[in-house]
PDB file of C-alpha atoms in Angstrom:
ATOM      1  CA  UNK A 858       3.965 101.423 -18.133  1.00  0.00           C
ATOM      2  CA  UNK A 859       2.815  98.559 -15.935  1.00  0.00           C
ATOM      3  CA  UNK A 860       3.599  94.917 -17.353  1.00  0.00           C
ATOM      4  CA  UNK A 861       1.437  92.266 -17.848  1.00  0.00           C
ATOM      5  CA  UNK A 862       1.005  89.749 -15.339  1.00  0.00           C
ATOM      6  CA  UNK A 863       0.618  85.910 -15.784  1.00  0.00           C
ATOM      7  CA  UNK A 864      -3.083  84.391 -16.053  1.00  0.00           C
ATOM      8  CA  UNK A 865      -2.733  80.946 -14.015  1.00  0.00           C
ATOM      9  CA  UNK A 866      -5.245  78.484 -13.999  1.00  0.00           C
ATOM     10  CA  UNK A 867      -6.762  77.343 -10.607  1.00  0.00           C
ATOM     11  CA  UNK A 868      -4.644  73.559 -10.607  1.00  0.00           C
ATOM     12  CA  UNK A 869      -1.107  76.221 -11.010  1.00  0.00           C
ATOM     13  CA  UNK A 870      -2.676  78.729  -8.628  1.00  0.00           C
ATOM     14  CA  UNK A 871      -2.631  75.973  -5.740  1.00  0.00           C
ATOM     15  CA  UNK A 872       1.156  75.166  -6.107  1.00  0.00           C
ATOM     16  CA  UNK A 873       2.967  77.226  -3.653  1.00  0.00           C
ATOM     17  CA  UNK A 874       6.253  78.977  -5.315  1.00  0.00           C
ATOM     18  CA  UNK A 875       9.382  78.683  -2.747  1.00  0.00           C
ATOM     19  CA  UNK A 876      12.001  79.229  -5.765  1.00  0.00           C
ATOM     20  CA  UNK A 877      12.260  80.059  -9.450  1.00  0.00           C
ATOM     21  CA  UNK A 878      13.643  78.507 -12.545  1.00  0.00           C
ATOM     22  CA  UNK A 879      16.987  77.352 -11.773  1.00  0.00           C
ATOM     23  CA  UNK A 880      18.503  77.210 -15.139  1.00  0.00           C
ATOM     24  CA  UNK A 881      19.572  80.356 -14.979  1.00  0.00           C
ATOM     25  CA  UNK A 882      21.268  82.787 -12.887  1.00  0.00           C
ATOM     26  CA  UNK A 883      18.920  84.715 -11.779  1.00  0.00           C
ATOM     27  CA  UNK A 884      17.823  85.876  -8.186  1.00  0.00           C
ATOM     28  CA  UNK A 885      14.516  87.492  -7.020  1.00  0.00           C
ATOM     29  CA  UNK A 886      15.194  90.251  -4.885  1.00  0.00           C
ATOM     30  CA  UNK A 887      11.195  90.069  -2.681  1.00  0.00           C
ATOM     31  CA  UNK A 888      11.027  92.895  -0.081  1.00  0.00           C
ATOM     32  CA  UNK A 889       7.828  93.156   2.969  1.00  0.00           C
ATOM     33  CA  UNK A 890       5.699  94.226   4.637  1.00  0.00           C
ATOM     34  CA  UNK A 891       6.301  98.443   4.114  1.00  0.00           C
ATOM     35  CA  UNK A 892       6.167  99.599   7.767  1.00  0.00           C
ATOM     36  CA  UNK A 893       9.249 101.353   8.134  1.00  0.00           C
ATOM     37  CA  UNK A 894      11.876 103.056   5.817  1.00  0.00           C
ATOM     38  CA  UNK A 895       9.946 102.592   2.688  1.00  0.00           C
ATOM     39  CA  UNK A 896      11.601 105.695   0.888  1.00  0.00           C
ATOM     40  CA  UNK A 897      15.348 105.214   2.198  1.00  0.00           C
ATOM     41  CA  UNK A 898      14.434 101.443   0.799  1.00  0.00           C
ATOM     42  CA  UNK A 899      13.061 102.871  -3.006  1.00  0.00           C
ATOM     43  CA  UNK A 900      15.905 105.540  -3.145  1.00  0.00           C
ATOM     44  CA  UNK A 901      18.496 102.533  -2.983  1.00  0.00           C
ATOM     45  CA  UNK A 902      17.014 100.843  -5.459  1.00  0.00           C
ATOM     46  CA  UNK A 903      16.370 103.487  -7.478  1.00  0.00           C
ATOM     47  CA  UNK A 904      19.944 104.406  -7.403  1.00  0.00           C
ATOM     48  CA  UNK A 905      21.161 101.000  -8.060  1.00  0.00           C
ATOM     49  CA  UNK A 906      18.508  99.693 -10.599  1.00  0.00           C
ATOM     50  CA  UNK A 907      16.968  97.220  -8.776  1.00  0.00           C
ATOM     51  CA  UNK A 908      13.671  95.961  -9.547  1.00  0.00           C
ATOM     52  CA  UNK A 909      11.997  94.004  -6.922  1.00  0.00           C
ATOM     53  CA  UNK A 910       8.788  92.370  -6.019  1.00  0.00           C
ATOM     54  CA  UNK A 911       7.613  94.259  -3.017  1.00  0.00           C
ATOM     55  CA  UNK A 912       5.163  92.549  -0.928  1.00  0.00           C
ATOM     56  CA  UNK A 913       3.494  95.473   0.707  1.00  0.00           C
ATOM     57  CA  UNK A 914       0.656  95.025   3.585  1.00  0.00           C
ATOM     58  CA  UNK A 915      -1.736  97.414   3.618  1.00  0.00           C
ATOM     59  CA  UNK A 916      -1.833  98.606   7.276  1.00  0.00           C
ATOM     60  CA  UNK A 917       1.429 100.035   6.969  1.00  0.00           C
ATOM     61  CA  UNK A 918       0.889 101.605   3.485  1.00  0.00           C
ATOM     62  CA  UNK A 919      -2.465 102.885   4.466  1.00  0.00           C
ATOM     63  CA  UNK A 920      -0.553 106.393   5.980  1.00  0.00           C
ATOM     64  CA  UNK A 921       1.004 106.414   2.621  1.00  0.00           C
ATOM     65  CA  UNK A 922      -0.906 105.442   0.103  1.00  0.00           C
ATOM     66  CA  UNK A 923       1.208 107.618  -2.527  1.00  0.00           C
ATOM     67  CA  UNK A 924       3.981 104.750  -2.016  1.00  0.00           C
ATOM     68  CA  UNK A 925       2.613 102.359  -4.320  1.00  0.00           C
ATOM     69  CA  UNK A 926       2.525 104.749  -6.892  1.00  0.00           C
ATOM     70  CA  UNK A 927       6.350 105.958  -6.571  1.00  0.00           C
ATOM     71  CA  UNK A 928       6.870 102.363  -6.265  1.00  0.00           C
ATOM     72  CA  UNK A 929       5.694 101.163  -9.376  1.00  0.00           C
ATOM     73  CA  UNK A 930       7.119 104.524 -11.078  1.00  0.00           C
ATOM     74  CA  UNK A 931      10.229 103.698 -10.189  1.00  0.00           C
ATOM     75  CA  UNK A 932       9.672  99.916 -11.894  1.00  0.00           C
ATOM     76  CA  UNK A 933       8.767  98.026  -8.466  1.00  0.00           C
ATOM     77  CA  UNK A 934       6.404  95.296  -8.836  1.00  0.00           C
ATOM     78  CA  UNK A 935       3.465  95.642  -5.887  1.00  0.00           C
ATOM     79  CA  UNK A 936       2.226  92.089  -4.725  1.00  0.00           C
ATOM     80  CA  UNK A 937      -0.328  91.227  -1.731  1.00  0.00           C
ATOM     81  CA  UNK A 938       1.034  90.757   1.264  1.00  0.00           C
ATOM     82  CA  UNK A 939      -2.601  91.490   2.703  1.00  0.00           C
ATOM     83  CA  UNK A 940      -4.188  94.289   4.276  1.00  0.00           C
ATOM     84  CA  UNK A 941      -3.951  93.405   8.015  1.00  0.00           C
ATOM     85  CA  UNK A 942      -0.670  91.391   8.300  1.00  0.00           C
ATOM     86  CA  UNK A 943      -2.609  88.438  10.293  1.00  0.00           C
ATOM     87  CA  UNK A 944      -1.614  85.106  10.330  1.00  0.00           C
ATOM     88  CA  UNK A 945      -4.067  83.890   7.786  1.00  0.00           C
ATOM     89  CA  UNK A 946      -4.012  79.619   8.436  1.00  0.00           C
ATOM     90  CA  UNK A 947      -6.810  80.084  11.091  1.00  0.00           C
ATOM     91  CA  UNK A 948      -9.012  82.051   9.337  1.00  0.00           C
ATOM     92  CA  UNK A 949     -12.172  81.500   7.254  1.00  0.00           C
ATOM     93  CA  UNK A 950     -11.611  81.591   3.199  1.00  0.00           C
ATOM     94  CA  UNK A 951     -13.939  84.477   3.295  1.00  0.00           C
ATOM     95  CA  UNK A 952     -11.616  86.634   6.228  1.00  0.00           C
ATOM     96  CA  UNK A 953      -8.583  85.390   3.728  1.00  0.00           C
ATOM     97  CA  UNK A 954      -9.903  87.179   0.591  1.00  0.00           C
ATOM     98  CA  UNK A 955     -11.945  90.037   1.625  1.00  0.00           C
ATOM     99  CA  UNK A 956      -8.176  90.543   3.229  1.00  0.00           C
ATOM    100  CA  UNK A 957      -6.915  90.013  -0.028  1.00  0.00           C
ATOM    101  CA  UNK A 958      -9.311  92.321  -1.636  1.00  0.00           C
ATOM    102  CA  UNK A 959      -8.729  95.122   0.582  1.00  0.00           C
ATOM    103  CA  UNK A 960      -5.376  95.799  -0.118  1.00  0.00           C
ATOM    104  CA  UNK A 961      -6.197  94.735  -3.915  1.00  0.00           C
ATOM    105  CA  UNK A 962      -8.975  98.021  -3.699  1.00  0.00           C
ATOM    106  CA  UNK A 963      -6.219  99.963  -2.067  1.00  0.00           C
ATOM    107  CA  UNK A 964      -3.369  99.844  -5.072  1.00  0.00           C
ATOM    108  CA  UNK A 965      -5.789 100.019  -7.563  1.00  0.00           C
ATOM    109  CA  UNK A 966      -6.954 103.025  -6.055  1.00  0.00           C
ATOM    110  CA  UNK A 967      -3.408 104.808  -6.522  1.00  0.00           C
ATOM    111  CA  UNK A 968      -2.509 103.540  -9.767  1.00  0.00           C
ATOM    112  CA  UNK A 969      -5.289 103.045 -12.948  1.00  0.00           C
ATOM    113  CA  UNK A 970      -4.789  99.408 -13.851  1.00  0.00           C
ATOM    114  CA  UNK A 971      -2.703  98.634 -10.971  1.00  0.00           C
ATOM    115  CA  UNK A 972      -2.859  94.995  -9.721  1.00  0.00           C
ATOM    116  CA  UNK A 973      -1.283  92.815  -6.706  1.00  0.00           C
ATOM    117  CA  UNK A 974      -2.710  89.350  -9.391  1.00  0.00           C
ATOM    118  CA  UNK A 975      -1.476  86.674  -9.043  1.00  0.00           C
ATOM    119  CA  UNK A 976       1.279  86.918  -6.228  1.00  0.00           C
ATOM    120  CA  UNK A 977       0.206  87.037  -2.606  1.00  0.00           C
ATOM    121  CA  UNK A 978       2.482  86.404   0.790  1.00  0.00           C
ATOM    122  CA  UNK A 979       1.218  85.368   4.027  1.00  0.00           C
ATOM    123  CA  UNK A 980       2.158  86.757   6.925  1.00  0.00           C
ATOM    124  CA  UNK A 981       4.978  85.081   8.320  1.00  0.00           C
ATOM    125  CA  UNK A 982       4.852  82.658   5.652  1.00  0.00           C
ATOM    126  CA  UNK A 983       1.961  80.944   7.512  1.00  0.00           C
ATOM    127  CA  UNK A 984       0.308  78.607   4.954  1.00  0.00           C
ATOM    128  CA  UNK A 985      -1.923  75.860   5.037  1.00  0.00           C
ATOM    129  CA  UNK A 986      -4.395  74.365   2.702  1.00  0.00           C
ATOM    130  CA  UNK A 987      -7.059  76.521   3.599  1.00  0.00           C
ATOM    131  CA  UNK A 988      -4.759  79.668   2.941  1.00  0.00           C
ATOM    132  CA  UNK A 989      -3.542  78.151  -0.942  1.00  0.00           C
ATOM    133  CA  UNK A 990      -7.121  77.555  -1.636  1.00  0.00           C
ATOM    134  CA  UNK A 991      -8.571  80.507  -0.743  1.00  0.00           C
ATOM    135  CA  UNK A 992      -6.291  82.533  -2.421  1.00  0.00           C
ATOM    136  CA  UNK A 993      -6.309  80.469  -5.655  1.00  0.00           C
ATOM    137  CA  UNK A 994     -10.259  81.191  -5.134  1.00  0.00           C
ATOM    138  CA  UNK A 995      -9.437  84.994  -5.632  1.00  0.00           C
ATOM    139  CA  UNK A 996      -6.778  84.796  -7.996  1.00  0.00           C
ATOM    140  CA  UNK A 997      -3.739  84.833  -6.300  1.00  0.00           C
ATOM    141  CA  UNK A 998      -1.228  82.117  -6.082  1.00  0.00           C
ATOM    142  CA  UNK A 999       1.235  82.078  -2.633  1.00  0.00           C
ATOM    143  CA  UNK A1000       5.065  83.142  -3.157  1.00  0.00           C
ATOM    144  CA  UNK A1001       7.231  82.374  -0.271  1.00  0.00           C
ATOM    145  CA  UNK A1002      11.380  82.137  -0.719  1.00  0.00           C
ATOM    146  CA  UNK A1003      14.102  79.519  -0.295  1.00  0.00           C
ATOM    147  CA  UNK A1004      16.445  82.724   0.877  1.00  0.00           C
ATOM    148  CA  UNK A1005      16.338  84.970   3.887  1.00  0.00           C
ATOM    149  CA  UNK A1006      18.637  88.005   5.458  1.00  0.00           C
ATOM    150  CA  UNK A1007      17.674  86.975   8.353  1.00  0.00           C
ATOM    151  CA  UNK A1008      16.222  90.279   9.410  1.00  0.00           C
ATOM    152  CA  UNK A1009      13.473  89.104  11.516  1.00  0.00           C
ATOM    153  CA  UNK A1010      15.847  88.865  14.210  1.00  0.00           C
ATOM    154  CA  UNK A1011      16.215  92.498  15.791  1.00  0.00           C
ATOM    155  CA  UNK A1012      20.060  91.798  16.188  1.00  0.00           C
ATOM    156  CA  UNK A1013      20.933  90.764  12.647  1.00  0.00           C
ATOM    157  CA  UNK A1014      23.279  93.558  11.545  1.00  0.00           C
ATOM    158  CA  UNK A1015      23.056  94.662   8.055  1.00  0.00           C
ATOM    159  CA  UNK A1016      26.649  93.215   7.651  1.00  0.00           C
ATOM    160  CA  UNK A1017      25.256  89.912   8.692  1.00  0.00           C
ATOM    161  CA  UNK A1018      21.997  90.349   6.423  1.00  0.00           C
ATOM    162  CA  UNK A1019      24.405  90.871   3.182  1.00  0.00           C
ATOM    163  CA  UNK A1020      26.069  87.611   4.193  1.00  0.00           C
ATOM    164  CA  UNK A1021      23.026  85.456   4.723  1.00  0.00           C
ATOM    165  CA  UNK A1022      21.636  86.605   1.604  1.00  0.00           C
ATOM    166  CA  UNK A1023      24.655  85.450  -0.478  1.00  0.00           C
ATOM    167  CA  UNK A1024      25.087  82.547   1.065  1.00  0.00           C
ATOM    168  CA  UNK A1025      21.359  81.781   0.288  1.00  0.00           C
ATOM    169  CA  UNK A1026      21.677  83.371  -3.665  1.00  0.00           C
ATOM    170  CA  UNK A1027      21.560  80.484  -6.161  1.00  0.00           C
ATOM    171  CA  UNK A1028      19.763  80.175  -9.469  1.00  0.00           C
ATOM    172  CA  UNK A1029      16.133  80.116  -9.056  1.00  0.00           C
ATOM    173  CA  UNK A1030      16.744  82.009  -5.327  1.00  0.00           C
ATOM    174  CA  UNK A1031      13.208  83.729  -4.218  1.00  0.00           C
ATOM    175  CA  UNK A1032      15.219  85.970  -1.198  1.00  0.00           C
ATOM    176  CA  UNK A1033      13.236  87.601   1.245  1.00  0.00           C
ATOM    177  CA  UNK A1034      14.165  90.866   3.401  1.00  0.00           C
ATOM    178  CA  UNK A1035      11.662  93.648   4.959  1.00  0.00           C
ATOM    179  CA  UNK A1036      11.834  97.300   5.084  1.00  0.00           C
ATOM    180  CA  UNK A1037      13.733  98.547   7.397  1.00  0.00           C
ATOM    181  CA  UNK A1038      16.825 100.953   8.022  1.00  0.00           C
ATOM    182  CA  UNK A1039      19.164  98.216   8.726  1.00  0.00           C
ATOM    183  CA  UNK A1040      17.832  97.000   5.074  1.00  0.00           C
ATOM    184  CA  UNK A1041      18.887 100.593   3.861  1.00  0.00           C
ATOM    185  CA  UNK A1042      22.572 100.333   5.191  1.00  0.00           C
ATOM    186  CA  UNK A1043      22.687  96.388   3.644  1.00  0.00           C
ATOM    187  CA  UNK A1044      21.069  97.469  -0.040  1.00  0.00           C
ATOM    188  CA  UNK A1045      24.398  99.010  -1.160  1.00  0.00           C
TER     189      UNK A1045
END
């Protein structure tokens, strides 16, 4: 069963999220993008009952649309990381939610009252005002992270990801890592 999301009004939907409540300990576990290892990724998670946010784009989902449906079967949360993966801060606010939209259109094509609302993530984290607005305009409010594994770098070893991402885990900790293999060897 899917769970109900929050209904933010427009003044909340402009305040960009970089962490969580910090009075307790809790961690959000935020994975993205979807382009590679997306089942080795789900199966870990699966085995160790872990429930993430997973900020899929939709180009890379697009080949596999079925995803978002074993995703959310297996207790996932989807969220928008847009269709096309641009860098959003120099485009128009209609580009930023017909992007939005898109990959909106696509989950809710998999899964019958299915929804990315509220959460979207730019591309890179790339945010300026015109980004925030246009995406509180369409419903969405922009989650980045105060954590990272450090993955973005092609020689970050998955040893060196599980490091980063403790050292980075505190109360309130948004932590962000991306599908990969390497993110497969670090999950366990």
């Amino acid at each position: 069963m899917l769970e109900p999301r929050p209904a933010w009004d427009s003044s909340l939907l402009r305040q960009v999220v970089r962490s969580g409540p910090t009075g307790r300990p809790f961690v959000a576990l935020t994975i993205d993008d979807g382009w590679s290892a997306r089942d080795g990724v789900l199966q870990v998670l699966q085995e160790k009952k872990v429930f993430p946010s997973l900020f899929l784009a939709g180009r890379p989902i697009v080949g596999d649309r079925a995803f978002v449906a074993r995703a959310l079967d297996s207790g996932c949360e989807i969220a928008n990381h847009t269709m096309d993966h641009y860098t959003l801060t120099d485009k128009s606010a209609a580009y930023i939610q017909k992007d939005l939209q898109d990959f909106e259109d696509l989950v809710r094509s998999q899964v019958t009252g299915a929804t990315t609302l509220p959460y979207m993530r730019p591309s890179g984290g790339s945010v300026n005002q015109g980004v925030i607005d246009a995406s509180a305009a369409a419903g969405y409010r922009v989650i980045l992270w105060s954590a990272t594994s450090g993955d973005g770098s092609a020689s970050t070893t998955p040893a060196q990801m599980v490091t980063n991402v403790l050292n980075g885990a505190r109360p309130g900790a948004i932590v962000l890592i991306h599908f990969s293999d390497r993110t497969v060897a670090a999950l366990p």
